[in-house]
JSON list of C-alpha atoms in Angstrom, two decimals:
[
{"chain": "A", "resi": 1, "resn": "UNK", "atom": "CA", "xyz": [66.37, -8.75, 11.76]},
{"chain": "A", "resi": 2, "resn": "UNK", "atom": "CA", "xyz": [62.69, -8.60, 11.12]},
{"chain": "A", "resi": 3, "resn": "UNK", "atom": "CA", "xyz": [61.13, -7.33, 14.62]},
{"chain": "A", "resi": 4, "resn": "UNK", "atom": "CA", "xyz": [58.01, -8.72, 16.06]},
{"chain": "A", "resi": 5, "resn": "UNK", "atom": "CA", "xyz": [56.00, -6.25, 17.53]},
{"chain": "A", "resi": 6, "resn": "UNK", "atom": "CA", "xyz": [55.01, -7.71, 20.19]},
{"chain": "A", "resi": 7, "resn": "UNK", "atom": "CA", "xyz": [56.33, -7.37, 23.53]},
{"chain": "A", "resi": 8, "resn": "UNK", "atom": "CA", "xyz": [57.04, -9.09, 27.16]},
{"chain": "A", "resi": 9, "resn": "UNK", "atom": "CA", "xyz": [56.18, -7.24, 30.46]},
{"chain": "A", "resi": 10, "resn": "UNK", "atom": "CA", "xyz": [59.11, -7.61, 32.73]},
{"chain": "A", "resi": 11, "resn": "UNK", "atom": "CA", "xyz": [60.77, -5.41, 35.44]},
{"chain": "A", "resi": 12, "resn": "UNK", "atom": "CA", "xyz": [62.23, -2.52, 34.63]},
{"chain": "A", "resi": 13, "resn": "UNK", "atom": "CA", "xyz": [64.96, -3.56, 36.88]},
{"chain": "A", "resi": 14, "resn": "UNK", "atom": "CA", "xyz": [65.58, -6.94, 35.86]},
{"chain": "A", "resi": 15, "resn": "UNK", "atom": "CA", "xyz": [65.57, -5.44, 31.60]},
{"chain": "A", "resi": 16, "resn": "UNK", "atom": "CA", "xyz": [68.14, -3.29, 32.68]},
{"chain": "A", "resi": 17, "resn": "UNK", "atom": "CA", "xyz": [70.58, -6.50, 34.60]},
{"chain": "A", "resi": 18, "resn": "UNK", "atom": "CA", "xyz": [69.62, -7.71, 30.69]},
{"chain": "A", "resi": 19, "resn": "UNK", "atom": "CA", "xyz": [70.87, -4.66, 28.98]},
{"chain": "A", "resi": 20, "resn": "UNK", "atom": "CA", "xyz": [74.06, -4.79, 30.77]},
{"chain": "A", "resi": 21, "resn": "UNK", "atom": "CA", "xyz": [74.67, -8.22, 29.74]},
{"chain": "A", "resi": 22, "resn": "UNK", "atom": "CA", "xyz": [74.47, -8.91, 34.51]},
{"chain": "A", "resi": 23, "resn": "UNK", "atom": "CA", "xyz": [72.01, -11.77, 33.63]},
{"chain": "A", "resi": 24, "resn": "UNK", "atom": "CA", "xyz": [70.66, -13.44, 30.65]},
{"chain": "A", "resi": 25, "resn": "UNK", "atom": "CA", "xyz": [67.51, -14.73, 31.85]},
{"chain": "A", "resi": 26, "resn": "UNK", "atom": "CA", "xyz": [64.09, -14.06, 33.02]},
{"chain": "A", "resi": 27, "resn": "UNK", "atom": "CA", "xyz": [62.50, -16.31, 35.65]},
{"chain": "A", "resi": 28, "resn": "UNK", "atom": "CA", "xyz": [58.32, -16.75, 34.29]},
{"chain": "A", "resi": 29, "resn": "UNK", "atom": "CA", "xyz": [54.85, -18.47, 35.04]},
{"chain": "A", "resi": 30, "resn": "UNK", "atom": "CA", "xyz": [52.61, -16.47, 33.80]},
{"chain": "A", "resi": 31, "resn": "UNK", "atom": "CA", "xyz": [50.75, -13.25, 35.10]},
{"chain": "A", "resi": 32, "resn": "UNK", "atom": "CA", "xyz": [47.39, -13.17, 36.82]},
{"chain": "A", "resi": 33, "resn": "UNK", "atom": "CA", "xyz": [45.17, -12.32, 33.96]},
{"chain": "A", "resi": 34, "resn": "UNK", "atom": "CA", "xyz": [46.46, -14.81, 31.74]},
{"chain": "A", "resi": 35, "resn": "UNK", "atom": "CA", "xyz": [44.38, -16.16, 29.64]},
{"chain": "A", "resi": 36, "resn": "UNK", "atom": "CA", "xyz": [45.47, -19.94, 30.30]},
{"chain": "A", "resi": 37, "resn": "UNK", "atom": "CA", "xyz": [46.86, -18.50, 33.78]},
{"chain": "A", "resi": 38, "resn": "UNK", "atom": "CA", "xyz": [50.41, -20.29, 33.04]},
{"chain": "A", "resi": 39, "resn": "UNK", "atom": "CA", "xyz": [52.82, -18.87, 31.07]},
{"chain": "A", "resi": 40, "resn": "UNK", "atom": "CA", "xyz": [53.26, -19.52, 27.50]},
{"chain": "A", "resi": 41, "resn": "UNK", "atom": "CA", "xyz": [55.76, -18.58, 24.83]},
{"chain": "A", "resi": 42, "resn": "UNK", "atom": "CA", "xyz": [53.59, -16.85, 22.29]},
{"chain": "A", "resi": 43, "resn": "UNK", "atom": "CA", "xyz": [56.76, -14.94, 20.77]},
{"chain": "A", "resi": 44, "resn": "UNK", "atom": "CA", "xyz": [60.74, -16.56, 19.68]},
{"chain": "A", "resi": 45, "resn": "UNK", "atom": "CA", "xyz": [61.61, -12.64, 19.69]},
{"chain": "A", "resi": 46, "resn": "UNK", "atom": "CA", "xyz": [60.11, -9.71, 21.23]},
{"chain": "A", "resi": 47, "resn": "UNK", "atom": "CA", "xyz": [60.35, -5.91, 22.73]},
{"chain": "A", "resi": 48, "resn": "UNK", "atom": "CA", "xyz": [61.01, -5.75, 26.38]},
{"chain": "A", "resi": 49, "resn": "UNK", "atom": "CA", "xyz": [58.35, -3.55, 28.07]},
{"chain": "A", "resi": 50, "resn": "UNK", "atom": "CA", "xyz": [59.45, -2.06, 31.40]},
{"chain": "A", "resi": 51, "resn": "UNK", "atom": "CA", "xyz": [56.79, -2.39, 33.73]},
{"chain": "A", "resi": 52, "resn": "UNK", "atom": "CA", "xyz": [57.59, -0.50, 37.88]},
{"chain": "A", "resi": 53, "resn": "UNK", "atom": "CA", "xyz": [54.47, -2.48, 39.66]},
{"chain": "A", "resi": 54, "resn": "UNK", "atom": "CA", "xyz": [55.89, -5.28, 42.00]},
{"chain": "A", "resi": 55, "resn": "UNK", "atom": "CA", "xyz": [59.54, -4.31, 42.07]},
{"chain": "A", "resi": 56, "resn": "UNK", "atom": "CA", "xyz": [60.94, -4.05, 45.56]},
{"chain": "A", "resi": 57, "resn": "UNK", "atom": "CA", "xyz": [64.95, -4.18, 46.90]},
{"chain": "A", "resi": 58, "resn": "UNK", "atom": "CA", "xyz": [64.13, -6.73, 49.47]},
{"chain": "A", "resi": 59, "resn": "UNK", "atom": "CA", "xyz": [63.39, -9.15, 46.42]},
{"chain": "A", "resi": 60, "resn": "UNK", "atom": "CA", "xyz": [66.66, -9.08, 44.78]},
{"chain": "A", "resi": 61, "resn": "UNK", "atom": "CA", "xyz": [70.26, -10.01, 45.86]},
{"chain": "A", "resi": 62, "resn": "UNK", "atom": "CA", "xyz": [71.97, -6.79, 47.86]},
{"chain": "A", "resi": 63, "resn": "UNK", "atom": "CA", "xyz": [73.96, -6.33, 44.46]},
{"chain": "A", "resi": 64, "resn": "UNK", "atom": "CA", "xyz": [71.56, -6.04, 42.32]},
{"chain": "A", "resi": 65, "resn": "UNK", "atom": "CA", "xyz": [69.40, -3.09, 44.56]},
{"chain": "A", "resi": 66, "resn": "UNK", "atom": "CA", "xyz": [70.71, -0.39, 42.76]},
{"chain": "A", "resi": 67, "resn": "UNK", "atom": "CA", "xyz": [68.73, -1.66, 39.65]},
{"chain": "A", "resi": 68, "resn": "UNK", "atom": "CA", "xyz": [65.49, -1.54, 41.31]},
{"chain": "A", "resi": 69, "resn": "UNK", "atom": "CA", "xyz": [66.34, 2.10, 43.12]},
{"chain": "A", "resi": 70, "resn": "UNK", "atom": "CA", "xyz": [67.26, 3.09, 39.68]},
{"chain": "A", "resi": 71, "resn": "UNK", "atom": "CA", "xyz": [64.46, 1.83, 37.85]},
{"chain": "A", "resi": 72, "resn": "UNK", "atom": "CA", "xyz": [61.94, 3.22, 40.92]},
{"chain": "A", "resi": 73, "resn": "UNK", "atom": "CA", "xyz": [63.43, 6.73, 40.45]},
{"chain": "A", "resi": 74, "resn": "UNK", "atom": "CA", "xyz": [63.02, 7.17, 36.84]},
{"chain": "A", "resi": 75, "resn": "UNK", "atom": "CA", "xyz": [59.04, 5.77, 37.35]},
{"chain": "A", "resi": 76, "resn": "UNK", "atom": "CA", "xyz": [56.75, 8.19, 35.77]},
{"chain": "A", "resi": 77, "resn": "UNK", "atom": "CA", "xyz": [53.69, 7.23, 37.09]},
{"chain": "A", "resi": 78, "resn": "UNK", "atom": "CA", "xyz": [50.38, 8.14, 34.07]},
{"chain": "A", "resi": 79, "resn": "UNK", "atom": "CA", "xyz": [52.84, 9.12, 31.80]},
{"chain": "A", "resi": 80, "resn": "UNK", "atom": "CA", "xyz": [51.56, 9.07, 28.47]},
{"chain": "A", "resi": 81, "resn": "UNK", "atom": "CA", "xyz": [54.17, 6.73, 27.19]},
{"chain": "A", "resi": 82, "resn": "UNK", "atom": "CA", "xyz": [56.98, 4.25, 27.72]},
{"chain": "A", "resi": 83, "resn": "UNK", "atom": "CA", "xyz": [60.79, 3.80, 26.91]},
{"chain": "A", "resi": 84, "resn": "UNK", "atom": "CA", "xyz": [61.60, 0.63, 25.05]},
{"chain": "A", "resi": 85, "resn": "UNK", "atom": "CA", "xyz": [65.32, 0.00, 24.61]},
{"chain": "A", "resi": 86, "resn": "UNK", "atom": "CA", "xyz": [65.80, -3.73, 24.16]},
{"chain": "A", "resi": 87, "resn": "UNK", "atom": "CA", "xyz": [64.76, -6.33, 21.92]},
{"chain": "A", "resi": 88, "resn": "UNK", "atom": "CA", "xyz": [65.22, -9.94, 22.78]},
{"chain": "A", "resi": 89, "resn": "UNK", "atom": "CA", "xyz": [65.62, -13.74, 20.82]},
{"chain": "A", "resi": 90, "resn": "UNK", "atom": "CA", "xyz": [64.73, -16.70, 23.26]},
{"chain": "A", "resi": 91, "resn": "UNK", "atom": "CA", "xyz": [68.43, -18.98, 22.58]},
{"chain": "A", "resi": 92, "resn": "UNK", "atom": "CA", "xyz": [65.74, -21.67, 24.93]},
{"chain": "A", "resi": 93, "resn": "UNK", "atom": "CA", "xyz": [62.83, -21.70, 27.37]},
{"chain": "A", "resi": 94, "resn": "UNK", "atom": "CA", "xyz": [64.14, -24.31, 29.97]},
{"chain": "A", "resi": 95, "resn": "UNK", "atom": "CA", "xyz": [62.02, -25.83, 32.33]},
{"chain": "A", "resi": 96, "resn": "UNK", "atom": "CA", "xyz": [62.64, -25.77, 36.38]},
{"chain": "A", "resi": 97, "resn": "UNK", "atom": "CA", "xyz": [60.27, -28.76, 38.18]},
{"chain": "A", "resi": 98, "resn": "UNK", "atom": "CA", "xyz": [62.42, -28.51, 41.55]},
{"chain": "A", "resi": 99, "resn": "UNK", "atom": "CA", "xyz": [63.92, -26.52, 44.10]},
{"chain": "A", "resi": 100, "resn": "UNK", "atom": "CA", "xyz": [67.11, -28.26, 43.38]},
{"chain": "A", "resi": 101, "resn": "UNK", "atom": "CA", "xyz": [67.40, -27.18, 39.82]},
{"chain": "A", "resi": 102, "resn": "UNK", "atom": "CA", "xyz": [66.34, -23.74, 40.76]},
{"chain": "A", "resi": 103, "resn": "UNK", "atom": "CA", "xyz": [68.96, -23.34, 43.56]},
{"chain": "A", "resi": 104, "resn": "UNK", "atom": "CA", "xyz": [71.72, -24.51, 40.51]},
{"chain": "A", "resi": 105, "resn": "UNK", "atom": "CA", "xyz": [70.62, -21.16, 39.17]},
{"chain": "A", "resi": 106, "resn": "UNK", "atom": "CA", "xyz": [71.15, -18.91, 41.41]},
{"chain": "A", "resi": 107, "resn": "UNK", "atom": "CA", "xyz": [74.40, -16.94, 40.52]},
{"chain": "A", "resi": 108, "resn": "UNK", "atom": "CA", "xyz": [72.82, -16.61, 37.28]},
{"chain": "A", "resi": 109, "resn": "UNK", "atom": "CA", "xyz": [69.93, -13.91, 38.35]},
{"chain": "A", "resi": 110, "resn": "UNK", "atom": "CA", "xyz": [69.07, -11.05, 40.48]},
{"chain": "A", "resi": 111, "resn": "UNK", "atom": "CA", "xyz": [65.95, -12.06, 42.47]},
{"chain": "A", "resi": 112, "resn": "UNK", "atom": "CA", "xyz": [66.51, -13.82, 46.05]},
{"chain": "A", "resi": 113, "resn": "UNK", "atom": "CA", "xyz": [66.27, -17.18, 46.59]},
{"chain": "A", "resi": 114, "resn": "UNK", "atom": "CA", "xyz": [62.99, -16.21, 48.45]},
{"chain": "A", "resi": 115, "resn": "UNK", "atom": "CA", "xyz": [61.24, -14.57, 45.44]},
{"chain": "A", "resi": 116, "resn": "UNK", "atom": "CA", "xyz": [62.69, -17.54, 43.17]},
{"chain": "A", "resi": 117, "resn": "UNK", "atom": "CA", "xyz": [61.18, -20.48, 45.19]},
{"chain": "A", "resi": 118, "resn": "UNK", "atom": "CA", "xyz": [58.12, -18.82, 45.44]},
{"chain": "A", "resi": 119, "resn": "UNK", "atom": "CA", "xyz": [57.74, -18.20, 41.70]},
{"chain": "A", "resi": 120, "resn": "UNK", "atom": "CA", "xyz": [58.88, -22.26, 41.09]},
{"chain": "A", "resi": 121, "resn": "UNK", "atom": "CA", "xyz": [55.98, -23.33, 44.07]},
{"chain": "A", "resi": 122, "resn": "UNK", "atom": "CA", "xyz": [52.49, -20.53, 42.66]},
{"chain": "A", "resi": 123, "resn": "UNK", "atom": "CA", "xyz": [51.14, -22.81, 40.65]},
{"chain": "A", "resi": 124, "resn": "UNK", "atom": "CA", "xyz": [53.30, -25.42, 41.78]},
{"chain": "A", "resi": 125, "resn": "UNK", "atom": "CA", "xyz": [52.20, -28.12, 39.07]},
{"chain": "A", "resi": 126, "resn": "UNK", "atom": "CA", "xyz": [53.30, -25.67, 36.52]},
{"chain": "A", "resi": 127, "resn": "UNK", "atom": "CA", "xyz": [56.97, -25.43, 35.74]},
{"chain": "A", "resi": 128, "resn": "UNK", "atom": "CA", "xyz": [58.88, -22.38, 35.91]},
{"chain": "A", "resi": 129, "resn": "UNK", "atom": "CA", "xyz": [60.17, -21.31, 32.59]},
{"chain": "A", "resi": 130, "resn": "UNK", "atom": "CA", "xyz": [63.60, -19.80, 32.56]},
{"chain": "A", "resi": 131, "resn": "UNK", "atom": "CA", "xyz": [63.87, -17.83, 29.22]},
{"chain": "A", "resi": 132, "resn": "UNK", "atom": "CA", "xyz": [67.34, -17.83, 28.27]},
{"chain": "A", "resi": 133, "resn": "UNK", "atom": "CA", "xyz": [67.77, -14.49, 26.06]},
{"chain": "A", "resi": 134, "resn": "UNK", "atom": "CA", "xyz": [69.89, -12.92, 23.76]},
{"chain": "A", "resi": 135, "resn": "UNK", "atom": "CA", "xyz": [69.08, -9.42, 24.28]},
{"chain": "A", "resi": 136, "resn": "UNK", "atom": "CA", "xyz": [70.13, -6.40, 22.20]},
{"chain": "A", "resi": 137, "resn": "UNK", "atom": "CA", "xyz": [69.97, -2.43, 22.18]},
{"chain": "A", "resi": 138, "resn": "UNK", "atom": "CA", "xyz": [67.84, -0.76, 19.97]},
{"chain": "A", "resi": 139, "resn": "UNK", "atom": "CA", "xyz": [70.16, 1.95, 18.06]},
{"chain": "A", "resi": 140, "resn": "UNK", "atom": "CA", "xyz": [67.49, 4.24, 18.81]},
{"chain": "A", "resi": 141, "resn": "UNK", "atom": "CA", "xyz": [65.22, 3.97, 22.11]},
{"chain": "A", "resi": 142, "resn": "UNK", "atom": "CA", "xyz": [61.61, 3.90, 20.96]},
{"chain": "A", "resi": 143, "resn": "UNK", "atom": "CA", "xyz": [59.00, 6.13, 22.86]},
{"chain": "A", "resi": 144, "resn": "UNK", "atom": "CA", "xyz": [55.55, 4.33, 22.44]},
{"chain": "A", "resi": 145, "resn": "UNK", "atom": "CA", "xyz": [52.16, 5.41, 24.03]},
{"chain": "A", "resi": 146, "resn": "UNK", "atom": "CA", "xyz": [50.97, 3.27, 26.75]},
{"chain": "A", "resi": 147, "resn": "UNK", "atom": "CA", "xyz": [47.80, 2.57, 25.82]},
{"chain": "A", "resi": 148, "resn": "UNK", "atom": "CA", "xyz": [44.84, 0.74, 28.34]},
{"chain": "A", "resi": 149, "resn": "UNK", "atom": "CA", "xyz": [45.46, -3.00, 27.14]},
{"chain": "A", "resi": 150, "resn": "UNK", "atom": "CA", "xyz": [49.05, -2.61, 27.80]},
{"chain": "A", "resi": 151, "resn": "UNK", "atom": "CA", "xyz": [47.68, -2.48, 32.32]},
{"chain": "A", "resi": 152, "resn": "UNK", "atom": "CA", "xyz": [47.43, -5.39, 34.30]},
{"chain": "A", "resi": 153, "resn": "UNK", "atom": "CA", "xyz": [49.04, -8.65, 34.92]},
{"chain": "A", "resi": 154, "resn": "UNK", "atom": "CA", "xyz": [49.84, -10.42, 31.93]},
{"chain": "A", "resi": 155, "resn": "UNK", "atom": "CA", "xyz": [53.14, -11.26, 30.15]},
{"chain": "A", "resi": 156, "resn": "UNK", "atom": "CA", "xyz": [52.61, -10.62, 26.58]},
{"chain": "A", "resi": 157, "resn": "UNK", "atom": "CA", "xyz": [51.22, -7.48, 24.47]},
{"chain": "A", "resi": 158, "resn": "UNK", "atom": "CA", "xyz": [50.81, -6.51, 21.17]},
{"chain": "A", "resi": 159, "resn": "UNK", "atom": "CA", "xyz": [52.28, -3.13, 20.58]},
{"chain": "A", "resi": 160, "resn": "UNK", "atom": "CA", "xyz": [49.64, -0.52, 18.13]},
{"chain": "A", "resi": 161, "resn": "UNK", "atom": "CA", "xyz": [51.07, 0.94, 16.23]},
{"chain": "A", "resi": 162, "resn": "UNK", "atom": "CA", "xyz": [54.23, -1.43, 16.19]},
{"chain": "A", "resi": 163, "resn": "UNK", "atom": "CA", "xyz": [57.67, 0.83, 16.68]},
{"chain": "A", "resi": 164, "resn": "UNK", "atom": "CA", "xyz": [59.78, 1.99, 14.00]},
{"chain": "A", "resi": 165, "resn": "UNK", "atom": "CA", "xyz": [62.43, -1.00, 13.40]},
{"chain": "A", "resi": 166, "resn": "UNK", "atom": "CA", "xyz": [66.11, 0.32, 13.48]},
{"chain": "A", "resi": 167, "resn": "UNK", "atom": "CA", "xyz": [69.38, -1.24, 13.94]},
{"chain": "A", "resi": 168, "resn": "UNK", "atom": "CA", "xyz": [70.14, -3.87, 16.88]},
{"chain": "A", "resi": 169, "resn": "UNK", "atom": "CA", "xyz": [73.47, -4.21, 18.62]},
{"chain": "A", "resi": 170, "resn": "UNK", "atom": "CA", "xyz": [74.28, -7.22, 20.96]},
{"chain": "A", "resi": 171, "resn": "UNK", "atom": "CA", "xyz": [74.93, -6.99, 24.68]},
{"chain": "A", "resi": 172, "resn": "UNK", "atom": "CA", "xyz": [77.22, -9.20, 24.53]},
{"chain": "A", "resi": 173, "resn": "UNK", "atom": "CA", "xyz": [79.56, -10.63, 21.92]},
{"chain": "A", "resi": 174, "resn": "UNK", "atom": "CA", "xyz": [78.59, -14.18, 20.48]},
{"chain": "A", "resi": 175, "resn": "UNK", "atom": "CA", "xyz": [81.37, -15.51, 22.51]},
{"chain": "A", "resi": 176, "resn": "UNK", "atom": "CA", "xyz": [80.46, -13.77, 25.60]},
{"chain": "A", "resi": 177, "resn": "UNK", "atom": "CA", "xyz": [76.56, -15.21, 25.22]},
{"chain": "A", "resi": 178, "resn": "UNK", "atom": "CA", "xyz": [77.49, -18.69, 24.35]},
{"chain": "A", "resi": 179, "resn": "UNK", "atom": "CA", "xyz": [79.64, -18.97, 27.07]},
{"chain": "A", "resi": 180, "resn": "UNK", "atom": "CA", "xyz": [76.54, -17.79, 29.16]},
{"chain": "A", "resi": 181, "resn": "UNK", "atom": "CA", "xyz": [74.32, -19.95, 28.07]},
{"chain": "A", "resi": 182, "resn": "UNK", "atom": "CA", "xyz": [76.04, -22.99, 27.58]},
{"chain": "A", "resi": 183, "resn": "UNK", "atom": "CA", "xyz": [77.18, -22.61, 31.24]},
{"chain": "A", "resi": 184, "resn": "UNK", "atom": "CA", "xyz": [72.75, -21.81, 32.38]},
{"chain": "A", "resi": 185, "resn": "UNK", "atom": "CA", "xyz": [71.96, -24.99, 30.11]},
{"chain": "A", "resi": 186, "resn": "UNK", "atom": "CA", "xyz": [74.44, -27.90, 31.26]},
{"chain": "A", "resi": 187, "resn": "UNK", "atom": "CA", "xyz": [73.48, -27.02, 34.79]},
{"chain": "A", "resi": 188, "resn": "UNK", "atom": "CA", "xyz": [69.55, -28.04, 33.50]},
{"chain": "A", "resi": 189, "resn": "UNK", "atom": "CA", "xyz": [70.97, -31.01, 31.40]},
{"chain": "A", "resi": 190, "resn": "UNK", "atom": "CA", "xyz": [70.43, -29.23, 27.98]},
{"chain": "A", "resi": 191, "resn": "UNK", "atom": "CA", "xyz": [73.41, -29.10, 25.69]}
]
């Protein structure tokens, strides 16, 4: 696979529910300092960038805490660089326009129905994107410098110098994701 080296800013917590094949989407709208101030898909495959900022217990379902107590612990706050261990495809970006259609999704995350609805209503007459992901391992965990550009609220970044590309495994078996996602995209009327 040729990698991409750019890279999507998401919860430490939530990359590792991905990495265990517990969920195989991400819930987006776009950061703060985007540059439209929506969120767009710049990138069909990408690093996943752990970012700590944001990431609280009360905000995900009671079985997903140990993620974010997890990810909180092993926060090194300045340190000179990052862990990347996952790469990700985008199988679809899906669009949620309701409360109704967000509420179909809820066994299929970690965040509380709380922190969900109030993603879907910021910028309510923006949809929420639901990035349905294929997500693998990277053979070998790449330690990159964090450098300035990589700070504040946006989704995407472009990594300098881009990381050494080694082998990918799967989290889970084609099987295993198609089962997934056919099950994520019927509830949203895709086939």
């Amino acid at each position: 696979m040729n990698m991409n080296p750019v890279a999507l800013k998401e919860w430490a917590s939530a990359i590792n529910t991905l990495t265990e094949g517990r969920q195989i989407i991400l819930l987006r709208k776009g950061g703060i300092e985007e540059e439209t101030r929506r969120f767009e898909l710049k990138s069909h495959s990408f690093y996943l960038y752990p970012t700590f900022e944001h990431q609280r217990t009360d905000l995900v379902k009671k079985e997903y805490r140990s993620f974010v107590e997890q990810s909180l612990a092993d926060f090194r706050p300045n340190a000179p660089t990052v862990r990347l261990t996952a790469y990700a495809e985008v199988a679809a970006d899906l669009e949620v326009h309701t409360l109704e259609q967000l509420g179909l999704l809820y066994p299929y995350h970690m965040w509380t129905e709380g922190l969900a609805s109030e993603r879907l209503r910021w910028k309510a007459q923006d949809p929420l994107h639901v990035l349905l992901l294929r997500v693998y391992l990277l053979d070998e965990p790449a330690e990159i410098r964090v450098l300035p550009e990589y700070s504040g609220c946006r989704s995407w970044i472009e990594l300098t110098p881009p990381p050494e590309a080694g082998s990918l495994k799967p989290v889970l078996s084609d099987e295993e994701f198609g089962r997934k996602a056919q099950a994520i995209g019927s509830l949203l009327g895709q086939p």
